[in-house]
Structures are given as C-alpha cells and as structure tokens.
GROMACS .gro file of C-alpha atoms in nm:
model
  472
    1UNK     CA    1   1.746   3.355  -0.415
    2UNK     CA    2   1.667   3.108  -0.684
    3UNK     CA    3   1.597   3.259  -1.017
    4UNK     CA    4   1.887   3.487  -0.917
    5UNK     CA    5   2.163   3.246  -0.897
    6UNK     CA    6   2.031   2.962  -1.190
    7UNK     CA    7   2.280   2.928  -1.394
    8UNK     CA    8   2.168   3.274  -1.572
    9UNK     CA    9   1.928   3.178  -1.591
   10UNK     CA   10   0.204   0.538  -2.582
   11UNK     CA   11   0.483   0.394  -2.539
   12UNK     CA   12   0.295   0.441  -2.452
   13UNK     CA   13  -0.067   0.361  -2.547
   14UNK     CA   14   0.036   0.002  -2.452
   15UNK     CA   15   0.203   0.073  -2.156
   16UNK     CA   16  -0.053   0.346  -2.061
   17UNK     CA   17  -0.339   0.019  -2.060
   18UNK     CA   18  -0.145  -0.097  -1.797
   19UNK     CA   19  -0.010   0.205  -1.625
   20UNK     CA   20  -0.405   0.298  -1.614
   21UNK     CA   21  -0.521  -0.048  -1.496
   22UNK     CA   22  -0.379   0.006  -1.208
   23UNK     CA   23  -0.502   0.330  -1.139
   24UNK     CA   24  -0.867   0.201  -1.251
   25UNK     CA   25  -0.879  -0.041  -0.911
   26UNK     CA   26  -0.670   0.255  -0.657
   27UNK     CA   27  -0.924   0.516  -0.756
   28UNK     CA   28  -1.154   0.346  -0.661
   29UNK     CA   29  -1.003   0.271  -0.416
   30UNK     CA   30  -0.948   0.617  -0.240
   31UNK     CA   31  -1.113   0.548   0.014
   32UNK     CA   32  -1.188   0.802   0.335
   33UNK     CA   33  -1.056   0.462   0.645
   34UNK     CA   34  -0.747   0.400   0.533
   35UNK     CA   35  -0.423   0.542   0.357
   36UNK     CA   36  -0.311   0.142   0.288
   37UNK     CA   37  -0.355   0.131  -0.112
   38UNK     CA   38  -0.596  -0.138  -0.163
   39UNK     CA   39  -0.443  -0.191  -0.469
   40UNK     CA   40  -0.130  -0.248  -0.593
   41UNK     CA   41   0.036  -0.126  -0.924
   42UNK     CA   42   0.122  -0.417  -1.155
   43UNK     CA   43   0.454  -0.396  -1.221
   44UNK     CA   44   0.420  -0.381  -1.578
   45UNK     CA   45   0.583  -0.194  -1.700
   46UNK     CA   46   0.758  -0.342  -2.002
   47UNK     CA   47   1.108  -0.403  -1.980
   48UNK     CA   48   1.300  -0.083  -2.129
   49UNK     CA   49   1.615  -0.008  -2.125
   50UNK     CA   50   1.668   0.355  -2.075
   51UNK     CA   51   1.935   0.619  -2.164
   52UNK     CA   52   2.265   0.669  -2.233
   53UNK     CA   53   2.462   0.833  -1.951
   54UNK     CA   54   2.739   0.942  -2.110
   55UNK     CA   55   2.598   1.240  -2.308
   56UNK     CA   56   2.624   1.270  -2.709
   57UNK     CA   57   2.508   1.431  -2.985
   58UNK     CA   58   2.282   1.250  -3.227
   59UNK     CA   59   2.054   1.349  -3.558
   60UNK     CA   60   1.670   1.383  -3.513
   61UNK     CA   61   1.530   1.525  -3.760
   62UNK     CA   62   1.798   1.691  -3.940
   63UNK     CA   63   1.945   1.872  -3.584
   64UNK     CA   64   2.242   1.772  -3.422
   65UNK     CA   65   2.049   1.711  -3.066
   66UNK     CA   66   2.263   1.704  -2.787
   67UNK     CA   67   2.162   1.439  -2.567
   68UNK     CA   68   2.157   1.278  -2.168
   69UNK     CA   69   1.995   1.061  -1.954
   70UNK     CA   70   1.720   0.990  -2.041
   71UNK     CA   71   1.707   1.041  -2.347
   72UNK     CA   72   1.701   0.771  -2.698
   73UNK     CA   73   1.711   0.821  -3.037
   74UNK     CA   74   1.503   0.497  -3.034
   75UNK     CA   75   1.168   0.539  -3.016
   76UNK     CA   76   0.941   0.423  -2.689
   77UNK     CA   77   0.825   0.110  -2.695
   78UNK     CA   78   0.471   0.106  -2.868
   79UNK     CA   79   0.521   0.545  -2.961
   80UNK     CA   80   0.616   0.632  -3.304
   81UNK     CA   81   0.897   0.475  -3.524
   82UNK     CA   82   1.006   0.859  -3.650
   83UNK     CA   83   1.040   0.965  -3.286
   84UNK     CA   84   1.322   0.930  -3.013
   85UNK     CA   85   1.227   0.906  -2.679
   86UNK     CA   86   1.272   1.077  -2.334
   87UNK     CA   87   1.218   0.907  -2.029
   88UNK     CA   88   1.086   1.017  -1.715
   89UNK     CA   89   1.126   0.932  -1.311
   90UNK     CA   90   0.800   0.870  -1.114
   91UNK     CA   91   0.868   0.863  -0.682
   92UNK     CA   92   0.538   0.883  -0.547
   93UNK     CA   93   0.374   0.725  -0.240
   94UNK     CA   94   0.225   0.413  -0.301
   95UNK     CA   95   0.231   0.245   0.041
   96UNK     CA   96   0.234   0.517   0.285
   97UNK     CA   97  -0.070   0.861   0.412
   98UNK     CA   98  -0.041   0.900   0.065
   99UNK     CA   99  -0.060   0.575  -0.132
  100UNK     CA  100  -0.462   0.659  -0.169
  101UNK     CA  101  -0.317   0.916  -0.436
  102UNK     CA  102  -0.098   0.820  -0.615
  103UNK     CA  103  -0.262   0.624  -0.898
  104UNK     CA  104  -0.444   0.875  -0.993
  105UNK     CA  105  -0.183   1.130  -0.934
  106UNK     CA  106   0.058   0.869  -1.201
  107UNK     CA  107  -0.239   0.805  -1.408
  108UNK     CA  108  -0.332   1.215  -1.466
  109UNK     CA  109   0.089   1.254  -1.558
  110UNK     CA  110   0.093   0.927  -1.779
  111UNK     CA  111  -0.239   0.984  -1.946
  112UNK     CA  112  -0.109   1.373  -2.032
  113UNK     CA  113   0.226   1.239  -2.207
  114UNK     CA  114  -0.066   0.990  -2.374
  115UNK     CA  115  -0.216   1.337  -2.553
  116UNK     CA  116   0.099   1.444  -2.558
  117UNK     CA  117   0.226   1.151  -2.784
  118UNK     CA  118  -0.049   1.151  -3.002
  119UNK     CA  119   0.022   1.485  -3.130
  120UNK     CA  120   0.321   1.635  -3.178
  121UNK     CA  121   0.505   1.495  -2.920
  122UNK     CA  122   0.759   1.667  -2.799
  123UNK     CA  123   0.828   1.928  -3.134
  124UNK     CA  124   0.785   1.677  -3.342
  125UNK     CA  125   1.113   1.443  -3.239
  126UNK     CA  126   1.072   1.301  -2.960
  127UNK     CA  127   0.778   1.099  -2.763
  128UNK     CA  128   0.792   1.071  -2.365
  129UNK     CA  129   0.773   0.795  -2.106
  130UNK     CA  130   0.706   0.716  -1.836
  131UNK     CA  131   0.724   0.364  -1.815
  132UNK     CA  132   0.623   0.124  -1.465
  133UNK     CA  133   1.008   0.070  -1.389
  134UNK     CA  134   1.147   0.415  -1.399
  135UNK     CA  135   0.839   0.382  -1.077
  136UNK     CA  136   0.935   0.400  -0.798
  137UNK     CA  137   0.782   0.346  -0.397
  138UNK     CA  138   0.940   0.612  -0.175
  139UNK     CA  139   0.683   0.488   0.065
  140UNK     CA  140   0.659   0.889   0.187
  141UNK     CA  141   1.014   0.828   0.396
  142UNK     CA  142   1.319   1.091   0.249
  143UNK     CA  143   1.540   0.853   0.312
  144UNK     CA  144   1.394   0.586   0.090
  145UNK     CA  145   1.314   0.885  -0.225
  146UNK     CA  146   1.678   0.946  -0.223
  147UNK     CA  147   1.767   0.596  -0.234
  148UNK     CA  148   1.522   0.527  -0.560
  149UNK     CA  149   1.596   0.820  -0.696
  150UNK     CA  150   1.966   0.701  -0.732
  151UNK     CA  151   1.879   0.355  -0.859
  152UNK     CA  152   1.643   0.566  -1.219
  153UNK     CA  153   1.858   0.848  -1.182
  154UNK     CA  154   2.118   0.805  -1.503
  155UNK     CA  155   1.812   0.658  -1.679
  156UNK     CA  156   1.642   0.955  -1.641
  157UNK     CA  157   1.614   1.345  -1.819
  158UNK     CA  158   1.382   1.445  -1.531
  159UNK     CA  159   1.146   1.372  -1.227
  160UNK     CA  160   0.757   1.386  -1.350
  161UNK     CA  161   0.681   1.372  -0.957
  162UNK     CA  162   0.878   1.375  -0.661
  163UNK     CA  163   0.577   1.357  -0.399
  164UNK     CA  164   0.608   1.556  -0.027
  165UNK     CA  165   0.826   1.825   0.082
  166UNK     CA  166   1.060   1.645   0.261
  167UNK     CA  167   1.144   1.394   0.035
  168UNK     CA  168   1.195   1.594  -0.228
  169UNK     CA  169   1.444   1.834   0.045
  170UNK     CA  170   1.615   1.542   0.085
  171UNK     CA  171   1.720   1.436  -0.276
  172UNK     CA  172   1.817   1.844  -0.373
  173UNK     CA  173   2.201   1.736  -0.315
  174UNK     CA  174   2.161   1.442  -0.561
  175UNK     CA  175   1.937   1.667  -0.757
  176UNK     CA  176   2.185   1.972  -0.829
  177UNK     CA  177   2.424   1.707  -0.824
  178UNK     CA  178   2.265   1.522  -1.182
  179UNK     CA  179   2.128   1.893  -1.297
  180UNK     CA  180   1.816   1.700  -1.276
  181UNK     CA  181   1.458   1.923  -1.284
  182UNK     CA  182   1.185   1.766  -1.095
  183UNK     CA  183   0.814   1.839  -1.034
  184UNK     CA  184   0.686   1.869  -0.649
  185UNK     CA  185   0.341   1.697  -0.572
  186UNK     CA  186   0.340   1.969  -0.304
  187UNK     CA  187   0.270   2.273  -0.242
  188UNK     CA  188   0.489   2.434   0.005
  189UNK     CA  189   0.576   2.796  -0.022
  190UNK     CA  190   0.939   2.750   0.023
  191UNK     CA  191   0.983   2.613  -0.332
  192UNK     CA  192   1.044   2.924  -0.528
  193UNK     CA  193   1.324   2.955  -0.383
  194UNK     CA  194   1.489   2.647  -0.414
  195UNK     CA  195   1.592   2.519  -0.780
  196UNK     CA  196   1.579   2.243  -0.992
  197UNK     CA  197   1.189   2.235  -0.906
  198UNK     CA  198   0.963   2.284  -1.131
  199UNK     CA  199   0.652   2.400  -0.934
  200UNK     CA  200   0.313   2.432  -0.974
  201UNK     CA  201   0.000   2.648  -0.890
  202UNK     CA  202  -0.067   2.840  -0.575
  203UNK     CA  203   0.099   2.727  -0.243
  204UNK     CA  204  -0.058   2.616   0.070
  205UNK     CA  205   0.036   3.021   0.176
  206UNK     CA  206  -0.143   3.212  -0.049
  207UNK     CA  207  -0.415   2.907  -0.119
  208UNK     CA  208  -0.507   2.956   0.246
  209UNK     CA  209  -0.450   3.402   0.203
  210UNK     CA  210  -0.746   3.362  -0.066
  211UNK     CA  211  -0.997   3.130   0.133
  212UNK     CA  212  -0.983   3.371   0.458
  213UNK     CA  213  -1.022   3.644   0.231
  214UNK     CA  214  -1.285   3.456   0.060
  215UNK     CA  215  -1.503   3.338   0.342
  216UNK     CA  216  -1.488   3.773   0.536
  217UNK     CA  217  -1.704   3.796   0.243
  218UNK     CA  218  -1.885   3.494   0.178
  219UNK     CA  219  -1.968   3.372   0.525
  220UNK     CA  220  -2.166   3.656   0.625
  221UNK     CA  221  -2.382   3.656   0.283
  222UNK     CA  222  -2.423   3.289   0.391
  223UNK     CA  223  -2.681   3.436   0.734
  224UNK     CA  224  -2.362   3.350   0.953
  225UNK     CA  225  -2.077   3.522   1.213
  226UNK     CA  226  -1.733   3.496   1.122
  227UNK     CA  227  -1.492   3.644   1.341
  228UNK     CA  228  -1.237   3.328   1.468
  229UNK     CA  229  -1.148   3.067   1.356
  230UNK     CA  230  -0.993   2.694   1.470
  231UNK     CA  231  -0.703   2.522   1.252
  232UNK     CA  232  -0.691   2.146   1.228
  233UNK     CA  233  -0.322   2.058   1.087
  234UNK     CA  234  -0.141   1.790   1.016
  235UNK     CA  235   0.251   1.863   1.153
  236UNK     CA  236   0.435   1.899   0.870
  237UNK     CA  237   0.503   2.117   0.598
  238UNK     CA  238   0.223   2.107   0.498
  239UNK     CA  239  -0.009   2.167   0.759
  240UNK     CA  240   0.203   2.446   0.914
  241UNK     CA  241   0.240   2.612   0.542
  242UNK     CA  242  -0.163   2.646   0.478
  243UNK     CA  243  -0.196   2.720   0.870
  244UNK     CA  244   0.040   3.059   0.794
  245UNK     CA  245  -0.155   3.205   0.590
  246UNK     CA  246  -0.417   3.146   0.746
  247UNK     CA  247  -0.270   3.313   1.026
  248UNK     CA  248  -0.146   3.603   0.730
  249UNK     CA  249  -0.486   3.653   0.615
  250UNK     CA  250  -0.704   3.616   0.938
  251UNK     CA  251  -0.479   3.961   1.113
  252UNK     CA  252  -0.501   4.161   0.821
  253UNK     CA  253  -0.921   4.125   0.833
  254UNK     CA  254  -0.950   4.161   1.161
  255UNK     CA  255  -1.060   3.828   1.265
  256UNK     CA  256  -0.913   3.616   1.631
  257UNK     CA  257  -0.718   3.240   1.563
  258UNK     CA  258  -0.954   3.104   1.893
  259UNK     CA  259  -0.706   2.798   1.835
  260UNK     CA  260  -0.503   2.519   1.641
  261UNK     CA  261  -0.412   2.184   1.684
  262UNK     CA  262  -0.200   1.885   1.519
  263UNK     CA  263  -0.390   1.588   1.392
  264UNK     CA  264  -0.164   1.330   1.361
  265UNK     CA  265  -0.301   1.100   0.993
  266UNK     CA  266  -0.458   0.806   0.994
  267UNK     CA  267  -0.190   0.650   0.840
  268UNK     CA  268   0.047   0.711   1.107
  269UNK     CA  269  -0.115   0.624   1.385
  270UNK     CA  270  -0.357   0.884   1.412
  271UNK     CA  271  -0.724   0.818   1.544
  272UNK     CA  272  -0.957   0.677   1.317
  273UNK     CA  273  -1.236   0.905   1.452
  274UNK     CA  274  -1.015   1.152   1.492
  275UNK     CA  275  -1.203   1.221   1.899
  276UNK     CA  276  -0.938   1.480   1.967
  277UNK     CA  277  -1.011   1.750   1.724
  278UNK     CA  278  -1.404   1.611   1.751
  279UNK     CA  279  -1.391   1.699   2.111
  280UNK     CA  280  -1.197   2.014   2.006
  281UNK     CA  281  -1.495   2.162   1.839
  282UNK     CA  282  -1.712   2.102   2.050
  283UNK     CA  283  -1.579   2.291   2.352
  284UNK     CA  284  -1.468   2.542   2.184
  285UNK     CA  285  -1.609   2.626   1.918
  286UNK     CA  286  -1.537   2.871   1.633
  287UNK     CA  287  -1.716   3.039   1.320
  288UNK     CA  288  -1.480   2.847   1.029
  289UNK     CA  289  -1.290   2.580   1.023
  290UNK     CA  290  -1.015   2.535   0.853
  291UNK     CA  291  -0.847   2.175   0.763
  292UNK     CA  292  -0.545   2.093   0.689
  293UNK     CA  293  -0.550   1.762   0.663
  294UNK     CA  294  -0.627   1.436   0.422
  295UNK     CA  295  -0.944   1.264   0.332
  296UNK     CA  296  -0.953   1.033   0.666
  297UNK     CA  297  -0.925   1.273   0.843
  298UNK     CA  298  -1.156   1.558   0.707
  299UNK     CA  299  -1.481   1.290   0.700
  300UNK     CA  300  -1.365   1.211   1.042
  301UNK     CA  301  -1.384   1.564   1.182
  302UNK     CA  302  -1.654   1.665   0.917
  303UNK     CA  303  -1.898   1.422   1.052
  304UNK     CA  304  -1.792   1.350   1.365
  305UNK     CA  305  -1.889   1.701   1.480
  306UNK     CA  306  -2.254   1.763   1.249
  307UNK     CA  307  -2.304   1.454   1.466
  308UNK     CA  308  -2.246   1.536   1.764
  309UNK     CA  309  -2.361   1.956   1.729
  310UNK     CA  310  -2.609   1.932   1.462
  311UNK     CA  311  -2.771   2.260   1.322
  312UNK     CA  312  -2.495   2.448   1.568
  313UNK     CA  313  -2.190   2.235   1.326
  314UNK     CA  314  -1.979   2.559   1.199
  315UNK     CA  315  -1.838   2.565   0.842
  316UNK     CA  316  -1.547   2.424   0.751
  317UNK     CA  317  -1.248   2.529   0.492
  318UNK     CA  318  -1.039   2.267   0.381
  319UNK     CA  319  -0.715   2.244   0.178
  320UNK     CA  320  -0.725   2.085  -0.235
  321UNK     CA  321  -0.565   1.791  -0.015
  322UNK     CA  322  -0.846   1.729   0.230
  323UNK     CA  323  -1.097   1.655  -0.063
  324UNK     CA  324  -1.141   1.310  -0.213
  325UNK     CA  325  -1.501   1.197  -0.395
  326UNK     CA  326  -1.512   0.902  -0.198
  327UNK     CA  327  -1.540   1.048   0.106
  328UNK     CA  328  -1.975   1.060  -0.110
  329UNK     CA  329  -1.975   0.721  -0.052
  330UNK     CA  330  -1.890   0.690   0.334
  331UNK     CA  331  -2.037   0.725   0.618
  332UNK     CA  332  -1.970   1.084   0.665
  333UNK     CA  333  -2.212   1.196   0.340
  334UNK     CA  334  -2.449   1.331   0.498
  335UNK     CA  335  -2.297   1.634   0.675
  336UNK     CA  336  -2.118   1.714   0.355
  337UNK     CA  337  -2.478   1.739   0.234
  338UNK     CA  338  -2.569   1.968   0.444
  339UNK     CA  339  -2.354   2.254   0.274
  340UNK     CA  340  -2.086   2.277   0.545
  341UNK     CA  341  -1.796   2.226   0.370
  342UNK     CA  342  -1.604   2.437   0.136
  343UNK     CA  343  -1.242   2.357  -0.029
  344UNK     CA  344  -0.978   2.621  -0.138
  345UNK     CA  345  -0.755   2.559  -0.435
  346UNK     CA  346  -0.464   2.619  -0.674
  347UNK     CA  347  -0.691   2.458  -0.911
  348UNK     CA  348  -1.029   2.392  -1.132
  349UNK     CA  349  -1.226   2.134  -0.976
  350UNK     CA  350  -1.281   1.768  -1.232
  351UNK     CA  351  -1.618   2.008  -1.373
  352UNK     CA  352  -1.429   2.320  -1.477
  353UNK     CA  353  -1.409   2.506  -1.799
  354UNK     CA  354  -1.116   2.459  -1.927
  355UNK     CA  355  -0.928   2.361  -2.302
  356UNK     CA  356  -0.684   2.166  -2.000
  357UNK     CA  357  -0.999   2.015  -1.805
  358UNK     CA  358  -1.175   1.975  -2.142
  359UNK     CA  359  -0.886   1.685  -2.245
  360UNK     CA  360  -0.799   1.557  -1.966
  361UNK     CA  361  -1.170   1.418  -1.917
  362UNK     CA  362  -1.157   1.314  -2.245
  363UNK     CA  363  -0.889   1.115  -2.207
  364UNK     CA  364  -1.026   0.994  -1.854
  365UNK     CA  365  -1.287   0.882  -2.022
  366UNK     CA  366  -1.135   0.719  -2.333
  367UNK     CA  367  -0.963   0.501  -2.109
  368UNK     CA  368  -1.204   0.362  -1.847
  369UNK     CA  369  -1.189   0.481  -1.562
  370UNK     CA  370  -1.404   0.692  -1.332
  371UNK     CA  371  -1.315   1.087  -1.228
  372UNK     CA  372  -1.092   1.169  -0.950
  373UNK     CA  373  -0.945   1.480  -0.879
  374UNK     CA  374  -0.631   1.229  -0.814
  375UNK     CA  375  -0.529   1.283  -1.215
  376UNK     CA  376  -0.652   1.653  -1.171
  377UNK     CA  377  -0.339   1.704  -0.974
  378UNK     CA  378  -0.185   1.475  -1.217
  379UNK     CA  379  -0.235   1.612  -1.490
  380UNK     CA  380  -0.127   2.006  -1.450
  381UNK     CA  381   0.222   1.897  -1.347
  382UNK     CA  382   0.377   1.807  -1.652
  383UNK     CA  383   0.288   2.107  -1.858
  384UNK     CA  384   0.635   2.265  -1.723
  385UNK     CA  385   0.833   2.001  -1.816
  386UNK     CA  386   0.669   1.961  -2.165
  387UNK     CA  387   0.726   2.382  -2.201
  388UNK     CA  388   1.089   2.278  -2.058
  389UNK     CA  389   1.136   1.982  -2.268
  390UNK     CA  390   1.079   2.177  -2.582
  391UNK     CA  391   1.294   2.466  -2.431
  392UNK     CA  392   1.503   2.228  -2.439
  393UNK     CA  393   1.488   2.081  -2.796
  394UNK     CA  394   1.492   2.413  -2.945
  395UNK     CA  395   1.811   2.492  -2.771
  396UNK     CA  396   1.971   2.180  -2.952
  397UNK     CA  397   2.055   2.042  -2.586
  398UNK     CA  398   1.839   1.839  -2.456
  399UNK     CA  399   2.082   1.701  -2.203
  400UNK     CA  400   2.011   1.774  -1.812
  401UNK     CA  401   2.204   2.055  -1.841
  402UNK     CA  402   1.984   2.174  -2.113
  403UNK     CA  403   1.669   2.127  -1.973
  404UNK     CA  404   1.718   2.257  -1.664
  405UNK     CA  405   1.847   2.608  -1.805
  406UNK     CA  406   1.540   2.564  -2.069
  407UNK     CA  407   1.334   2.512  -1.711
  408UNK     CA  408   1.518   2.844  -1.530
  409UNK     CA  409   1.400   3.032  -1.847
  410UNK     CA  410   1.127   2.963  -1.897
  411UNK     CA  411   0.877   3.294  -1.877
  412UNK     CA  412   0.514   3.220  -1.989
  413UNK     CA  413   0.451   2.839  -1.906
  414UNK     CA  414   0.007   2.787  -2.045
  415UNK     CA  415  -0.200   2.617  -1.865
  416UNK     CA  416  -0.449   2.558  -2.137
  417UNK     CA  417  -0.745   2.714  -1.880
  418UNK     CA  418  -0.674   2.492  -1.551
  419UNK     CA  419  -0.435   2.745  -1.410
  420UNK     CA  420  -0.300   3.080  -1.462
  421UNK     CA  421   0.018   3.036  -1.714
  422UNK     CA  422   0.295   3.169  -1.530
  423UNK     CA  423   0.673   3.275  -1.538
  424UNK     CA  424   0.994   3.067  -1.357
  425UNK     CA  425   1.258   3.329  -1.415
  426UNK     CA  426   1.268   3.620  -1.205
  427UNK     CA  427   1.253   3.673  -0.830
  428UNK     CA  428   0.992   3.479  -0.629
  429UNK     CA  429   0.827   3.779  -0.473
  430UNK     CA  430   0.732   3.859  -0.834
  431UNK     CA  431   0.641   3.578  -1.063
  432UNK     CA  432   0.496   3.290  -0.823
  433UNK     CA  433   0.184   3.236  -0.871
  434UNK     CA  434  -0.073   3.413  -0.648
  435UNK     CA  435  -0.434   3.338  -0.791
  436UNK     CA  436  -0.657   3.078  -0.601
  437UNK     CA  437  -0.979   2.888  -0.645
  438UNK     CA  438  -1.341   2.834  -0.422
  439UNK     CA  439  -1.485   2.543  -0.478
  440UNK     CA  440  -1.817   2.426  -0.217
  441UNK     CA  441  -2.082   2.085  -0.212
  442UNK     CA  442  -2.243   1.997  -0.492
  443UNK     CA  443  -2.466   1.714  -0.513
  444UNK     CA  444  -2.455   1.766  -0.900
  445UNK     CA  445  -2.097   1.798  -0.923
  446UNK     CA  446  -1.904   1.451  -1.044
  447UNK     CA  447  -1.680   1.465  -0.800
  448UNK     CA  448  -1.887   1.640  -0.511
  449UNK     CA  449  -1.764   1.999  -0.608
  450UNK     CA  450  -1.863   2.279  -0.782
  451UNK     CA  451  -1.655   2.586  -0.832
  452UNK     CA  452  -1.828   2.857  -0.638
  453UNK     CA  453  -1.564   3.108  -0.658
  454UNK     CA  454  -1.348   3.126  -0.987
  455UNK     CA  455  -0.920   3.247  -1.032
  456UNK     CA  456  -0.902   3.519  -0.751
  457UNK     CA  457  -0.638   3.658  -0.533
  458UNK     CA  458  -0.714   3.874  -0.217
  459UNK     CA  459  -0.633   4.187  -0.068
  460UNK     CA  460  -0.409   3.970   0.189
  461UNK     CA  461  -0.172   3.775  -0.099
  462UNK     CA  462  -0.225   4.078  -0.328
  463UNK     CA  463   0.056   4.220  -0.132
  464UNK     CA  464   0.177   4.001   0.065
  465UNK     CA  465   0.541   4.037   0.038
  466UNK     CA  466   0.699   3.754  -0.076
  467UNK     CA  467   1.096   3.726   0.068
  468UNK     CA  468   1.067   3.338   0.193
  469UNK     CA  469   0.930   3.001   0.244
  470UNK     CA  470   0.624   3.127   0.503
  471UNK     CA  471   0.702   2.856   0.663
  472UNK     CA  472   0.902   2.602   0.717
   0.00000   0.00000   0.00000
C-alpha cells in the first residue's frame, strides 16, 4: 500500500512564447482524423544548463536550502533575477496516438508555471521552468520513455508529465532509483497504490461508476429506456479500467452489459471509419453506448451510427479523453448536434466556473491561443507538484528525496475549484478522489461540452471498497 510505506510518511515568459507558439499551431490541429502531429513543437528551447547532480546547500532568501538535481541558485532563463530556478521534465507523446493532445498538455503546464512565476513563484524564492530541452517525445513507447527519462534525470527536480500508464509503470524502477516524483498523464486507478506518482483527478474506474449512476436517473428522465449497455474500448489500461467501473455500476444498478468490444486506435492501424464498431451498434443496439476511445474514433463511431440508425441511434457516453472540440468541425458534427453525446470527466470543462478555470482561460487568452480542453488537463495536473515543491522548500530540502517526502505528506492540495481538494497521505480507500462531473453537447459551450451535472459521487463509487486497481 503506497500510502503506508511512503518514507513515513518565465523563463519563462520568453521561453513560453516559443513553447506556446507551437501549442497554438497544434491546438488547431488536434483533429479527429489523424493522431499524427500536424505540427512539430519546435526545438526552440533556450540553451539551458541545469542541475548540479550533487546535493548542495545554498542560501536562498536567508534560508539554508538543501538542493539536488534540477534546482539551481541561478535564475531561470528570463526569470526573476532574485530567485533560483527549479527545472521540471516532460515525457510526452508527440508522434504516437496522443500526439494531438501533447502540445495542449505541455502548453497548459507551461502556462500554469508562468502564472505561478508571475506571482510569488515557489515561496518567493524560486521560479519553475519546463524548457524545451527537458521535454521528450516518447512516442507512447514504454522503453523510449524510460530511455528519455534517463537522458534528463540528472537535470530535473521532478517530472511534470509522464504520459501513459504502461509507459509510466515501466519508468517506476528508475523513478524509484532516483526518488523522482512524477505527475502521470493518465487516470489509471492503480496510481493510488504506486509510489512516486502524484496523480490528479478521479481515476477512470470511478469516473465510469459515476457516469452509469448518473445515467440511471438521466436517461429515463429524457424519455428513453436504460436497461442495456454496450462498451467500445481501447485494449489498454484506459479501456479496461473504465470498463471495469462500468460493469461494477451496471451490476449495482441491475443493468445488463450486452456486449464489450475493443477498438483499435486509428493511430495504431485501426480502421478510420470504425466499420466493425458501427456495425455492432447497428446489429445489436444497446440503450447506451460507452466510448473509451480517442476523438478520432468517437467521431467515426457516433457519426457512422447516427447515419445508419437515424432517430433510433442510441445515446453515447464518452470517457474524458474521448472528446476534442475539433469534432465539431468534422463530418460527424451533425450527429453531435442531435444531443446524443454525453461525457464523463474528472474536471470541469472549459467554461466551468472556478477560480482555477478563470486563471487558465485568462492565461490562454493572453497568450493568443484558441480554447482547447487539453490545456485544462495540463494546467490542473501541476497543482500537486506545486504543493510538493512548496512543502519541500518549507522543510529546507529541495533534493529529490525532500520533494518526494513533501509530496507524500500532502494532506490538502487545493485545485482552486477545478477539482475537489484531496490528500495524498493515507490509505487509498480513504483519500483517493471519487468525484466526477458530467457534460453534454451544447452549441453554446466554447469547446462543445457544457456541464449537465456538477461534481458528485454516485452511490456505486461511494460504497466501492478500493483495495486494488480496478483493472490492470
């Protein structure tokens, strides 16, 4: 049990402008047609020398601070001259199945730290930087992520983005070797039981339970029958973990999972038209179809089913990563305009009313970029790291071990209303978040999805005994 054995417990505005220029290009290219990046995030990183690998003590703001890799007394390039610099690494996917998301995620993280740096930074003593030269394209391959991590391990204080569950699992031995904490960009429920991972948001499994519990009330209220479920899922931790939550909630509510089919991502050689998935829906219709896919597959499946079934098309509920606002510019847009698509999520959508959302929207707008839901995930993923760095500074230890110990002692991480606050100290069954939010298509929503059910915990998630990962 992770919590029980945890060691007892702008630049960057200048660098930002370069980073976000790449994001702006890519954000308009997060299309539903192809996951290959249409835009290469330019290698515009400043030539930055970071991190002394030997822990030292330095005087910052009249405090003796133990430092380690990725922490310098010198300011960040372009940063506040009176502060030191904390460097973070990013292990993302710029050429694999989530390439379309990468720039938005990195852009959200970069904007988050730019906003922090424009204020007090880390306790008024350090700025935080994620320069281009510490961002690596892992191509969504576990072995490459591990190799890429080792190229930057001596230069980073922590990993701001470790994209993918199998990929992050593969790196855990090396993260453990170095006592490096990482924010995963995946929502596998098993993160609750793994060391060195500062997960954020409700896991896929609980998100799915809440989606079904919500639908039990909402679907009949909309004048439709809800007795059977069909599941279309990626054959991965993402698909299996979410599907496990669906099946748990279905059993609790007396529903029948009529069928469960895998969907091969388009980027992995899957059929762009998703002919088999559409044929399954047509031949064996269920009342609600669960989509645990990517936006490309969502467009093909919903659009194809609506075209063949017309008014008899079922309702769809997609997991959070299944949606991209670019869907509204695809050939499937008329299908979504029928109001047949809903979405579960761990975080409020673009228009959600919270202090964190407002900060993010202002930062994105000021940078001149179009709204993109991937900015939300990138932004909200950094609150835990910020709290850990502040805790480590308060303890006088910004070494890897100091940051790790501070992270595991966090009891009240504030996400500024973007998600409920949470603790990282304690048994997962007691502290792992279970809240979810439901959105639905709206022509008035900035990115096409408006909140239809604010954060809640359904009865299935509330009563679930969480002693191990739901799947995987």
